[in-house]
PDB file of C-alpha atoms in Angstrom:
ATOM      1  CA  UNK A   1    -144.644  71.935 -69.680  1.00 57.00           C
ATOM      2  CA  UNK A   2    -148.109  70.845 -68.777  1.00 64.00           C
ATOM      3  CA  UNK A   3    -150.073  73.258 -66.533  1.00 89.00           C
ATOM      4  CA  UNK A   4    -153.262  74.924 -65.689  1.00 95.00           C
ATOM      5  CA  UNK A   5    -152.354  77.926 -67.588  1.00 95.00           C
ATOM      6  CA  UNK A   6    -151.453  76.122 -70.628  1.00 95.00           C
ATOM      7  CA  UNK A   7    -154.506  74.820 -70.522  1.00 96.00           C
ATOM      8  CA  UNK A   8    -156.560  77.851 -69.966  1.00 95.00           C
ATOM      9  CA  UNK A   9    -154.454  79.300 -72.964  1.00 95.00           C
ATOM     10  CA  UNK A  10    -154.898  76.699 -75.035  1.00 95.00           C
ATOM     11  CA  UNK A  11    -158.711  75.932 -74.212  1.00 97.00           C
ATOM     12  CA  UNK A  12    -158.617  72.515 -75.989  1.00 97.00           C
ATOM     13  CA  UNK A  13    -161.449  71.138 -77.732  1.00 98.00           C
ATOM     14  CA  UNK A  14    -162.258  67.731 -76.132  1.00 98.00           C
ATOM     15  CA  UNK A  15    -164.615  65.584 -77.558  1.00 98.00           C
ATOM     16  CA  UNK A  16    -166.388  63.327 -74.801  1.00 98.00           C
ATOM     17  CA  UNK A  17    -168.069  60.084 -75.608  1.00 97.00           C
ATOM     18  CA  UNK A  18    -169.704  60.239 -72.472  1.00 96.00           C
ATOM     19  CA  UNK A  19    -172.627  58.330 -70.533  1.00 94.00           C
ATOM     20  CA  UNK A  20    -175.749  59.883 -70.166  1.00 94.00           C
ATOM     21  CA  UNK A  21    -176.504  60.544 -66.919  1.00 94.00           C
ATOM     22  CA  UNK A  22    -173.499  63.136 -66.474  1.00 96.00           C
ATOM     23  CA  UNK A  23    -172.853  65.223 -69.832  1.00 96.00           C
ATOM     24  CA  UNK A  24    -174.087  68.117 -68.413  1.00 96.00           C
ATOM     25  CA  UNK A  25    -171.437  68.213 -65.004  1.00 97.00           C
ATOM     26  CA  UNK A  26    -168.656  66.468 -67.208  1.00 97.00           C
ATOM     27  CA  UNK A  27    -169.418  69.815 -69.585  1.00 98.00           C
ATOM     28  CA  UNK A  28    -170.112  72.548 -66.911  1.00 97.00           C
ATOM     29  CA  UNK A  29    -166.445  71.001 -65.182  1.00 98.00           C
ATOM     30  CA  UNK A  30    -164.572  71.185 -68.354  1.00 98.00           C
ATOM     31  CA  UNK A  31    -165.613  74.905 -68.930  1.00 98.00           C
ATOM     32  CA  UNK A  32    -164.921  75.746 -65.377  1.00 98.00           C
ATOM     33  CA  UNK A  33    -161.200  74.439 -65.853  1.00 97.00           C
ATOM     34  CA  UNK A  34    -160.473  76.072 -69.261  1.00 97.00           C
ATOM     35  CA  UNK A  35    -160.962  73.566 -71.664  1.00 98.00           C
ATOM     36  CA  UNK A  36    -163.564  73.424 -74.082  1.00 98.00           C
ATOM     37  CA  UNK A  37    -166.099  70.615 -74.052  1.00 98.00           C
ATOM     38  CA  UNK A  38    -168.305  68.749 -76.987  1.00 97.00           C
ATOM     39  CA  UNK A  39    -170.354  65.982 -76.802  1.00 96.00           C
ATOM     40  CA  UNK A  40    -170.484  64.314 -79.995  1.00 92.00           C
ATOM     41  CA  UNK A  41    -171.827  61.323 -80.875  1.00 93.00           C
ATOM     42  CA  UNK A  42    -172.013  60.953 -84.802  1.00 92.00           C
ATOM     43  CA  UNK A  43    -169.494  59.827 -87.017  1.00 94.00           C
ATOM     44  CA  UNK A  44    -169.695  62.473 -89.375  1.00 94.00           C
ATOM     45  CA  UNK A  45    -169.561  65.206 -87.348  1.00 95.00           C
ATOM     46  CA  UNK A  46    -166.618  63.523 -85.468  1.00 97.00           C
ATOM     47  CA  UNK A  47    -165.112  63.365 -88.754  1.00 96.00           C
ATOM     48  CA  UNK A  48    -165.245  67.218 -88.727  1.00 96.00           C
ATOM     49  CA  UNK A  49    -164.608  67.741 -84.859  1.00 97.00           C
ATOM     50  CA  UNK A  50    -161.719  65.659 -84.181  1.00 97.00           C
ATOM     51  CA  UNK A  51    -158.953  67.156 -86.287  1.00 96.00           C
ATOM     52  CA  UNK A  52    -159.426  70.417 -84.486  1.00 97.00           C
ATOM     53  CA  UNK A  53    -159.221  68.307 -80.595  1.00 97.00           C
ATOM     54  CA  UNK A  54    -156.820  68.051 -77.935  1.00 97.00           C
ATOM     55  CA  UNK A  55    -158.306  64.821 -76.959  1.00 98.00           C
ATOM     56  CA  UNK A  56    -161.204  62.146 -76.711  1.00 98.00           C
ATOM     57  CA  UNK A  57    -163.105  60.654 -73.961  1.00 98.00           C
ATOM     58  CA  UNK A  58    -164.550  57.681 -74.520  1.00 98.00           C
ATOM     59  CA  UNK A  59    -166.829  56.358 -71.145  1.00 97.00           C
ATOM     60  CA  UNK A  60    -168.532  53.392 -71.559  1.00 97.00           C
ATOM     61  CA  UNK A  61    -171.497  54.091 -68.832  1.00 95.00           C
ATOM     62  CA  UNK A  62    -174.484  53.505 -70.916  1.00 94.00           C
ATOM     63  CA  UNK A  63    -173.361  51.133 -73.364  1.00 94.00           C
ATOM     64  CA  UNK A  64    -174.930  50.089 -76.009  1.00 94.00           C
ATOM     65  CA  UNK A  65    -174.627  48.079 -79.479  1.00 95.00           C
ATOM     66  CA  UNK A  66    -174.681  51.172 -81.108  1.00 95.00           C
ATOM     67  CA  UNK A  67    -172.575  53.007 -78.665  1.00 96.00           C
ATOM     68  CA  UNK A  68    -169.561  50.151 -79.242  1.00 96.00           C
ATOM     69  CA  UNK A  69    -169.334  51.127 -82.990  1.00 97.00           C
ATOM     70  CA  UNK A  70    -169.216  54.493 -81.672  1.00 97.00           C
ATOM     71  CA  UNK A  71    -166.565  53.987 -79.803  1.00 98.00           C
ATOM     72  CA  UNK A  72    -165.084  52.588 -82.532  1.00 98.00           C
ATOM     73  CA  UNK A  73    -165.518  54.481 -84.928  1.00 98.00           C
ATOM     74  CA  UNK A  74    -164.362  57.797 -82.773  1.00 98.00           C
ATOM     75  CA  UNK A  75    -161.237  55.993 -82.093  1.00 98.00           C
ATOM     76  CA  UNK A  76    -160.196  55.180 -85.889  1.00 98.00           C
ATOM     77  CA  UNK A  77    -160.754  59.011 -86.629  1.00 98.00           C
ATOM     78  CA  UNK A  78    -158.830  60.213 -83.862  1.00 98.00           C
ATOM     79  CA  UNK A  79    -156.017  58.010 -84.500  1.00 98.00           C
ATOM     80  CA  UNK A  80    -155.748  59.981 -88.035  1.00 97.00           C
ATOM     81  CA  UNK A  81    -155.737  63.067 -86.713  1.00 97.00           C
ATOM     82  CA  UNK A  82    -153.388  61.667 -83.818  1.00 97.00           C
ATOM     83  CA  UNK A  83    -155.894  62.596 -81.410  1.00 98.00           C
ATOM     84  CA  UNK A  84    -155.057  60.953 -78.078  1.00 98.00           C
ATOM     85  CA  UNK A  85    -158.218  59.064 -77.053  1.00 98.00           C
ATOM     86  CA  UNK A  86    -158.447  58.087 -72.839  1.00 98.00           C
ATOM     87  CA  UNK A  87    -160.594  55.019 -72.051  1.00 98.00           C
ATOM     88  CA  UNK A  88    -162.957  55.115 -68.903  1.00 98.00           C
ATOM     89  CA  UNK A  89    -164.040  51.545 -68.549  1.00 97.00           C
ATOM     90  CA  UNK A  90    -166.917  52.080 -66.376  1.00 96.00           C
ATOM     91  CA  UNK A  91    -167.969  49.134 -64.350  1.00 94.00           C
ATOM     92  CA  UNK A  92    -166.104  46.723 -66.609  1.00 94.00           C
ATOM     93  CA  UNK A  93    -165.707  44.153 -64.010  1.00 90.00           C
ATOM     94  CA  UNK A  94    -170.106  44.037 -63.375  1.00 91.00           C
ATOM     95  CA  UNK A  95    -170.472  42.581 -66.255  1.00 91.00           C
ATOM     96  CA  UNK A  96    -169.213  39.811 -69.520  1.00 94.00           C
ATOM     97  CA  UNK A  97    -170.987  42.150 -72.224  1.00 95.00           C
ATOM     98  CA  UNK A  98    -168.795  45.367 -70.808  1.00 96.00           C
ATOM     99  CA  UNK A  99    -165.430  43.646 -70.298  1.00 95.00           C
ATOM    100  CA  UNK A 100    -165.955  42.681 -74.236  1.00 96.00           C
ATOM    101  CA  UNK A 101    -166.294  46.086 -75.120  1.00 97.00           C
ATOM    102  CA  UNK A 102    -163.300  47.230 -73.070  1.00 97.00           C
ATOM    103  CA  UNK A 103    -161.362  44.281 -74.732  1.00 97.00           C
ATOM    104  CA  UNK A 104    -161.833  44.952 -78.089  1.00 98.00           C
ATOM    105  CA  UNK A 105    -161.712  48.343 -78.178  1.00 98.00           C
ATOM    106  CA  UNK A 106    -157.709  48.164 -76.090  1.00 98.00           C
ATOM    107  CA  UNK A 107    -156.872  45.080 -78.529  1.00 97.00           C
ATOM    108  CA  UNK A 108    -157.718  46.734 -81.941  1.00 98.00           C
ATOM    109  CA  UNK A 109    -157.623  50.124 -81.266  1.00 98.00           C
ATOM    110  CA  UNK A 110    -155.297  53.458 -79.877  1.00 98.00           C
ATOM    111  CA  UNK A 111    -155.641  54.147 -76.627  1.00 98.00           C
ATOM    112  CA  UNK A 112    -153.925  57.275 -75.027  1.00 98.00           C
ATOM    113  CA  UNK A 113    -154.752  56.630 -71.140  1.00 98.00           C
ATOM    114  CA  UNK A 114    -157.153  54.379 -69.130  1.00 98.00           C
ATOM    115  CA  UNK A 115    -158.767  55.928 -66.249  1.00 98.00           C
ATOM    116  CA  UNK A 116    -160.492  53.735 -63.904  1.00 97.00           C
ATOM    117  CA  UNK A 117    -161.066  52.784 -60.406  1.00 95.00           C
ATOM    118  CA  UNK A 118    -159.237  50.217 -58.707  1.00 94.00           C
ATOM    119  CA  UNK A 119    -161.792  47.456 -59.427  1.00 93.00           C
ATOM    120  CA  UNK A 120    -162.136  48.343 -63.113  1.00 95.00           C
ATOM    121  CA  UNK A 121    -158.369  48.758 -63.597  1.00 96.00           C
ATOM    122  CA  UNK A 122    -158.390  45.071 -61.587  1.00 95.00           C
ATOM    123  CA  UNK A 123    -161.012  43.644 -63.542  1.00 94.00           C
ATOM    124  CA  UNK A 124    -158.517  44.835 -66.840  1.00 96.00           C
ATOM    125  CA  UNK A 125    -155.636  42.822 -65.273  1.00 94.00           C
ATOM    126  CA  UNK A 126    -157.192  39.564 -64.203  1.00 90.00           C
ATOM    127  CA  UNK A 127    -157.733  40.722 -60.538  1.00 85.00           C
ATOM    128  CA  UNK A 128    -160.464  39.753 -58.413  1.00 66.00           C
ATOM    129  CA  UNK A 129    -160.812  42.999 -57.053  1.00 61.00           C
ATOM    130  CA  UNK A 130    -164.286  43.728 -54.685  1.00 51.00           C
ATOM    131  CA  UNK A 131    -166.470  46.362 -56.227  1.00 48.00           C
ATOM    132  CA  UNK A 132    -169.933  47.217 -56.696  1.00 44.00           C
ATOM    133  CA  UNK A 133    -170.551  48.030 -60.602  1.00 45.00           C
ATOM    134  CA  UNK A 134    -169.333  51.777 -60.822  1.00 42.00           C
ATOM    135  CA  UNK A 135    -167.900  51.914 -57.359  1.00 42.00           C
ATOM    136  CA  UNK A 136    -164.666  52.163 -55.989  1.00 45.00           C
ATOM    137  CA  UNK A 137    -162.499  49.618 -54.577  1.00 50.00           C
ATOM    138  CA  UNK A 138    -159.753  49.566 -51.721  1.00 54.00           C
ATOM    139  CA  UNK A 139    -156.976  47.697 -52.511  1.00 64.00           C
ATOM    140  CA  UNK A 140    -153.912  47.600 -50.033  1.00 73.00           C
ATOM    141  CA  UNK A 141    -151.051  48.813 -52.940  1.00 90.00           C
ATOM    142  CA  UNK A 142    -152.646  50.851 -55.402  1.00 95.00           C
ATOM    143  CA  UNK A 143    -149.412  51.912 -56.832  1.00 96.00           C
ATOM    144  CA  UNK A 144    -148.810  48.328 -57.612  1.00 95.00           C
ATOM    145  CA  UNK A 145    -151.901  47.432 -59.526  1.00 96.00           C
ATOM    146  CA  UNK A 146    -150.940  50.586 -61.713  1.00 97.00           C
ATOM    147  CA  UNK A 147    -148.048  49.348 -62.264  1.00 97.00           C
ATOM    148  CA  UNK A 148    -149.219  45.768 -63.261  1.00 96.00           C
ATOM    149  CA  UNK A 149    -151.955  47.396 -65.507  1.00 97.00           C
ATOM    150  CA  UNK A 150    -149.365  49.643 -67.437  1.00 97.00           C
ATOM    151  CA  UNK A 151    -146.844  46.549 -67.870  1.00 97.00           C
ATOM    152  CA  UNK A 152    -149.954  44.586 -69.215  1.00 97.00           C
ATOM    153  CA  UNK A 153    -151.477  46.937 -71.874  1.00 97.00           C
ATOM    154  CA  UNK A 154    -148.090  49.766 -72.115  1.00 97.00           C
ATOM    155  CA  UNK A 155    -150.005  52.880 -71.803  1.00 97.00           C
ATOM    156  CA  UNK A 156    -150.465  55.260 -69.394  1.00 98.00           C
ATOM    157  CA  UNK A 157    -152.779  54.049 -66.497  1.00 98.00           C
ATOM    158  CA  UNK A 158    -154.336  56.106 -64.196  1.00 98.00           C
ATOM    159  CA  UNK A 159    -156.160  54.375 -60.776  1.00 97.00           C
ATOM    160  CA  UNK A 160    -158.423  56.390 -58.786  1.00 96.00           C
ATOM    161  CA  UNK A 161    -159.845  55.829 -55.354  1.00 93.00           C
ATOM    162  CA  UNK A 162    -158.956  56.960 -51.290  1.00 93.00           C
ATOM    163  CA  UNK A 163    -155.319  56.906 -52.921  1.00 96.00           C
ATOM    164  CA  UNK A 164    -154.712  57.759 -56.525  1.00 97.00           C
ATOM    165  CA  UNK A 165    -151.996  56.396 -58.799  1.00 98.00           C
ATOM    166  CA  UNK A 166    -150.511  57.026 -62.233  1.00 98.00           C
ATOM    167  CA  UNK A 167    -147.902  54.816 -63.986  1.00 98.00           C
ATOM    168  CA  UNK A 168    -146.657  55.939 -67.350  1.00 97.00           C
ATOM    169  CA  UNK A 169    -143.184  53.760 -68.702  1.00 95.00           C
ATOM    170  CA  UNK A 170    -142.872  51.984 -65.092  1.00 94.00           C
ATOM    171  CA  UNK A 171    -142.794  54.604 -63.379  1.00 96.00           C
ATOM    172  CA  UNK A 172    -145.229  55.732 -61.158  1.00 97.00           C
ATOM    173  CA  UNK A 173    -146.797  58.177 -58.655  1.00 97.00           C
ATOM    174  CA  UNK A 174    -149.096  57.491 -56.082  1.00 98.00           C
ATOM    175  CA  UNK A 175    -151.391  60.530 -55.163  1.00 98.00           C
ATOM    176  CA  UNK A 176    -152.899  61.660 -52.128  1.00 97.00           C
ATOM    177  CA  UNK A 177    -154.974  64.779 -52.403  1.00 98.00           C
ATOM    178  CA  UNK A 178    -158.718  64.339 -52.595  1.00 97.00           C
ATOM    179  CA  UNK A 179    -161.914  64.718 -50.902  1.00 97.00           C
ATOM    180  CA  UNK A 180    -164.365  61.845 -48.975  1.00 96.00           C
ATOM    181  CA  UNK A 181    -167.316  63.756 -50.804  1.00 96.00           C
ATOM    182  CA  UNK A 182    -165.744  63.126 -54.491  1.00 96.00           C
ATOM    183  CA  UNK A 183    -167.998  59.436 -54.298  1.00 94.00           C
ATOM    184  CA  UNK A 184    -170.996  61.110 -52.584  1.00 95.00           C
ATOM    185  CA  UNK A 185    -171.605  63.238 -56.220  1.00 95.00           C
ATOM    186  CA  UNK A 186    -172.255  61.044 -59.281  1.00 94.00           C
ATOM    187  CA  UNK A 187    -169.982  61.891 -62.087  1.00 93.00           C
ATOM    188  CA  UNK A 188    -167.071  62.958 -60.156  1.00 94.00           C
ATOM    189  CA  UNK A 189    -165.088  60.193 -61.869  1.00 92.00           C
ATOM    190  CA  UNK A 190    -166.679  60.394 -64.467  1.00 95.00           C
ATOM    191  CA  UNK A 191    -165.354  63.979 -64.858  1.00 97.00           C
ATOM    192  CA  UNK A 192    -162.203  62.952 -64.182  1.00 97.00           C
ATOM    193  CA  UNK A 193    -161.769  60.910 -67.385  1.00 97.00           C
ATOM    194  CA  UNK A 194    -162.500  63.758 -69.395  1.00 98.00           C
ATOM    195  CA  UNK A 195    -160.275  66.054 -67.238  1.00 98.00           C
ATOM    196  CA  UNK A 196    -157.793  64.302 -68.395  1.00 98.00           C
ATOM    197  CA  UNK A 197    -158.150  63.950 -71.483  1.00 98.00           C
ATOM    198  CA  UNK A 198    -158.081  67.634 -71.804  1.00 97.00           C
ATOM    199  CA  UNK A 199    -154.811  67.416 -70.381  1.00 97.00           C
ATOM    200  CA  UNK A 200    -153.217  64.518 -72.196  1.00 96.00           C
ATOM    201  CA  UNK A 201    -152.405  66.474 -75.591  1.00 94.00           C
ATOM    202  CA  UNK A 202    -151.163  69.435 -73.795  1.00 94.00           C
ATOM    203  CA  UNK A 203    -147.262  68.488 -73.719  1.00 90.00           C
ATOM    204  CA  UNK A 204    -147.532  64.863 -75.696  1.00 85.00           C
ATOM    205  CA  UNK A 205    -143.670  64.771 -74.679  1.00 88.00           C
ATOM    206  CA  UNK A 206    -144.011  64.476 -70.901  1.00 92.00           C
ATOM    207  CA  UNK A 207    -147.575  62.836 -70.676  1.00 94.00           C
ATOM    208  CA  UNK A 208    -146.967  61.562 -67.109  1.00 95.00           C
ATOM    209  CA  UNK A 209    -146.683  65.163 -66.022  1.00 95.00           C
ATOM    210  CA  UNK A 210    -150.055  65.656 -67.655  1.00 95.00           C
ATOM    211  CA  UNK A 211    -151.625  63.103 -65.934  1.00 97.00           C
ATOM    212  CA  UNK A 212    -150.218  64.226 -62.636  1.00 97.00           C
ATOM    213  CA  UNK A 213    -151.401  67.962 -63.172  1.00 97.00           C
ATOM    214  CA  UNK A 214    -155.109  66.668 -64.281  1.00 97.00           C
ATOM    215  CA  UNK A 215    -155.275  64.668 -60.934  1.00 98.00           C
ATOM    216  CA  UNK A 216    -153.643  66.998 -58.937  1.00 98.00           C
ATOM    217  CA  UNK A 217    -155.773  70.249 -59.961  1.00 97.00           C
ATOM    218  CA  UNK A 218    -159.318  68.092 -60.113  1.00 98.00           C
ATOM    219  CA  UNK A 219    -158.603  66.789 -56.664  1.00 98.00           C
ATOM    220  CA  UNK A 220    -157.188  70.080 -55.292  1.00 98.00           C
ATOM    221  CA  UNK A 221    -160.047  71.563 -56.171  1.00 98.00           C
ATOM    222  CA  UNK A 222    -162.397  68.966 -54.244  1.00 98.00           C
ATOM    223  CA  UNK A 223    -160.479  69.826 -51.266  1.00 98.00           C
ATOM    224  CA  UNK A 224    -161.332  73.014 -51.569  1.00 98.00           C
ATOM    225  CA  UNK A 225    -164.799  72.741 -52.345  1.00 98.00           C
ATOM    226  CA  UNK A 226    -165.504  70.849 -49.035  1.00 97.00           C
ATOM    227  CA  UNK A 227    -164.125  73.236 -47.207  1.00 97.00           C
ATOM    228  CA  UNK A 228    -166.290  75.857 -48.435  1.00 97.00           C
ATOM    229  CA  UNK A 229    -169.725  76.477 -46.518  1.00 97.00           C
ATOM    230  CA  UNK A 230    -171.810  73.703 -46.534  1.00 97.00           C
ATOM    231  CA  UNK A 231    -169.698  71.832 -48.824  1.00 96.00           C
ATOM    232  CA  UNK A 232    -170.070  69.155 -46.479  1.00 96.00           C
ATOM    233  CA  UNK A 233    -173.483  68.195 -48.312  1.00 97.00           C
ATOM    234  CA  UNK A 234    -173.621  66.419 -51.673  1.00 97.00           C
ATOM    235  CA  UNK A 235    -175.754  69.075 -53.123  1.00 96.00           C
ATOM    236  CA  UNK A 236    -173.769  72.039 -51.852  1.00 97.00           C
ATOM    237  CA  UNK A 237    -170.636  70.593 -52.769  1.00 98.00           C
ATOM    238  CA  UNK A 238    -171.623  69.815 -56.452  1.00 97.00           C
ATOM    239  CA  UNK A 239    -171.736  73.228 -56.999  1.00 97.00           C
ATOM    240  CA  UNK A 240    -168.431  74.072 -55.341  1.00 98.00           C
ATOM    241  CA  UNK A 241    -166.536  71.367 -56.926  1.00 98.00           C
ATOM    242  CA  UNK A 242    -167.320  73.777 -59.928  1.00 98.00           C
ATOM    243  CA  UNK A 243    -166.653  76.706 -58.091  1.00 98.00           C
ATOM    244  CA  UNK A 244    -163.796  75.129 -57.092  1.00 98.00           C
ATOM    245  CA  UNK A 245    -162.309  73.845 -60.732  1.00 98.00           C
ATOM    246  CA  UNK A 246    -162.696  77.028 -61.933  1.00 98.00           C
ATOM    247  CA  UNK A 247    -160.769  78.770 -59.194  1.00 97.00           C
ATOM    248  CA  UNK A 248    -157.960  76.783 -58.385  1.00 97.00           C
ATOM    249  CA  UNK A 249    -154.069  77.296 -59.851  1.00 97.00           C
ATOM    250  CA  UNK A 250    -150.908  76.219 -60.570  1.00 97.00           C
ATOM    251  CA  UNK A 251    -150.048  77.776 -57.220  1.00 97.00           C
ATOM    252  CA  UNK A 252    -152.200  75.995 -55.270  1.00 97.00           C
ATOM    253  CA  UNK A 253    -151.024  72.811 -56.676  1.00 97.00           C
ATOM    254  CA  UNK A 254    -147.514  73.604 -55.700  1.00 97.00           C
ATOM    255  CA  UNK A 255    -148.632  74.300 -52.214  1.00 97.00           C
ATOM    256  CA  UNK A 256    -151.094  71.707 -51.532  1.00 98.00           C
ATOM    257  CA  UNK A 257    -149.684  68.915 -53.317  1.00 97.00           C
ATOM    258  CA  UNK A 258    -149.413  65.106 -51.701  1.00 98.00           C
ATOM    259  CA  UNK A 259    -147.209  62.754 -54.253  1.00 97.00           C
ATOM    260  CA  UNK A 260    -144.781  60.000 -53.278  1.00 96.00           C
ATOM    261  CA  UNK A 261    -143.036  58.379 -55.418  1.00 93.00           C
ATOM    262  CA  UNK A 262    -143.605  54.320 -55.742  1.00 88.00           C
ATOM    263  CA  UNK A 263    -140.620  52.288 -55.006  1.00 67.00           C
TER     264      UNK A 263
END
């Protein structure tokens, strides 16, 4: 059974295909949980790397033409070594060149898990969805557009914003833990993505547990950290939200918890 133990005993090796501006927190957050972080980004030493992983981030942030045969190429190797690979389609809906990426790479390729925000995961799904580029989007039934987005492509997707859902096999989970200063940080979704895919290969026989342990601990954990002093301010709180990741437990998941189940 997935857990925050398991992972902390198992310290998986998680390869994240990352964007620039946030390798360092995505790798500082992944230590601080238990897992254990690399950010590769050539072919022959992902060749090497990826049969010993737990799982692959790919985030397409700073995309480039050489990046998409990264991506690419990353994927075909962990598909070989049955490496499950989650896709963080950042700010697919901003533009045509991104949503081409994030189409060809969930047409031709193994995909584990999307992670995205609700305009993302709308832009995936033919939704017109109001975002700015990398931001978050309201949307009145979040559960819902899960839903639609896991019928659509049939693989676990994973919606974040004020609400979070998961939907894994039509069923799904909406989530309600969380902290307002999560958006006020860049990289806390970021993070996220490869949260979870340190979680994803942990019990590959109840992945929707996984997925609901990743959110729940990463978003447990921002509660925390604004409650500690001065988390209140973005700077402050960067620093707890590590803190805080590398703290909390299975026990405060039990206790804190806020899941319904989507009817």
């Amino acid at each position: 059974m997935s857990s925050l133990k398991l992972l902390k005993e198992k310290a998986p090796l998680v390869i994240c295909i990352t964007n620039d501006v946030v390798k360092n927190f995505t790798a500082n957050g992944l230590v601080a949980l238990g897992a254990s972080p690399a950010m590769s980004e050539f072919k022959d030493d992902l060749e090497d790397l990826l049969k010993y992983a737990g799982g692959l981030l790919i985030n397409i942030g700073t995309l480039t033409n050489d990046n998409w045969q990264l991506y690419r190429d990353a994927l075909i190797i962990a598909e070989k070594y049955n490496v499950p690979a989650v896709l963080d389609p950042v700010a697919c809906g901003a533009s045509a060149y991104r949503k081409r990426v994030v189409d060809d790479l969930l047409e031709n390729y193994k995909i584990s898990a999307i992670r995205g925000n609700a305009g993302e995961i709308g832009s995936l799904v033919g939704l017109d969805i109001a975002s700015k580029g990398v931001d978050s989007a309201n949307v009145d039934n979040i559960g819902e557009l899960a839903l639609i987005a896991n019928k659509k492509y049939n693989i676990p997707i994973v919606v974040t914003g004020e609400v979070d859902a998961i939907a894994v096999a039509g069923e799904v989970i909406t989530i309600h833990n969380g902290s307002s200063m999560m958006p006020k940080v860049i990289g806390t979704g970021c993070l996220l993505g490869a949260v979870v895919a340190s979680f994803i290969g942990l019990d590959k026989d109840n992945v929707f547990k996984s997925l609901e342990t990743s959110l729940l601990a990463y978003n447990i954990a921002g509660e925390f950290a604004e409650k500690r002093p001065n988390g209140h301010l973005p700077g402050t709180y960067k620093v707890e939200f590590i803190n805080s990741l590398y703290e909390v437990t299975d026990g405060d998941i039990s206790l804190h918890k806020k899941v319904k189940n989507y009817v």
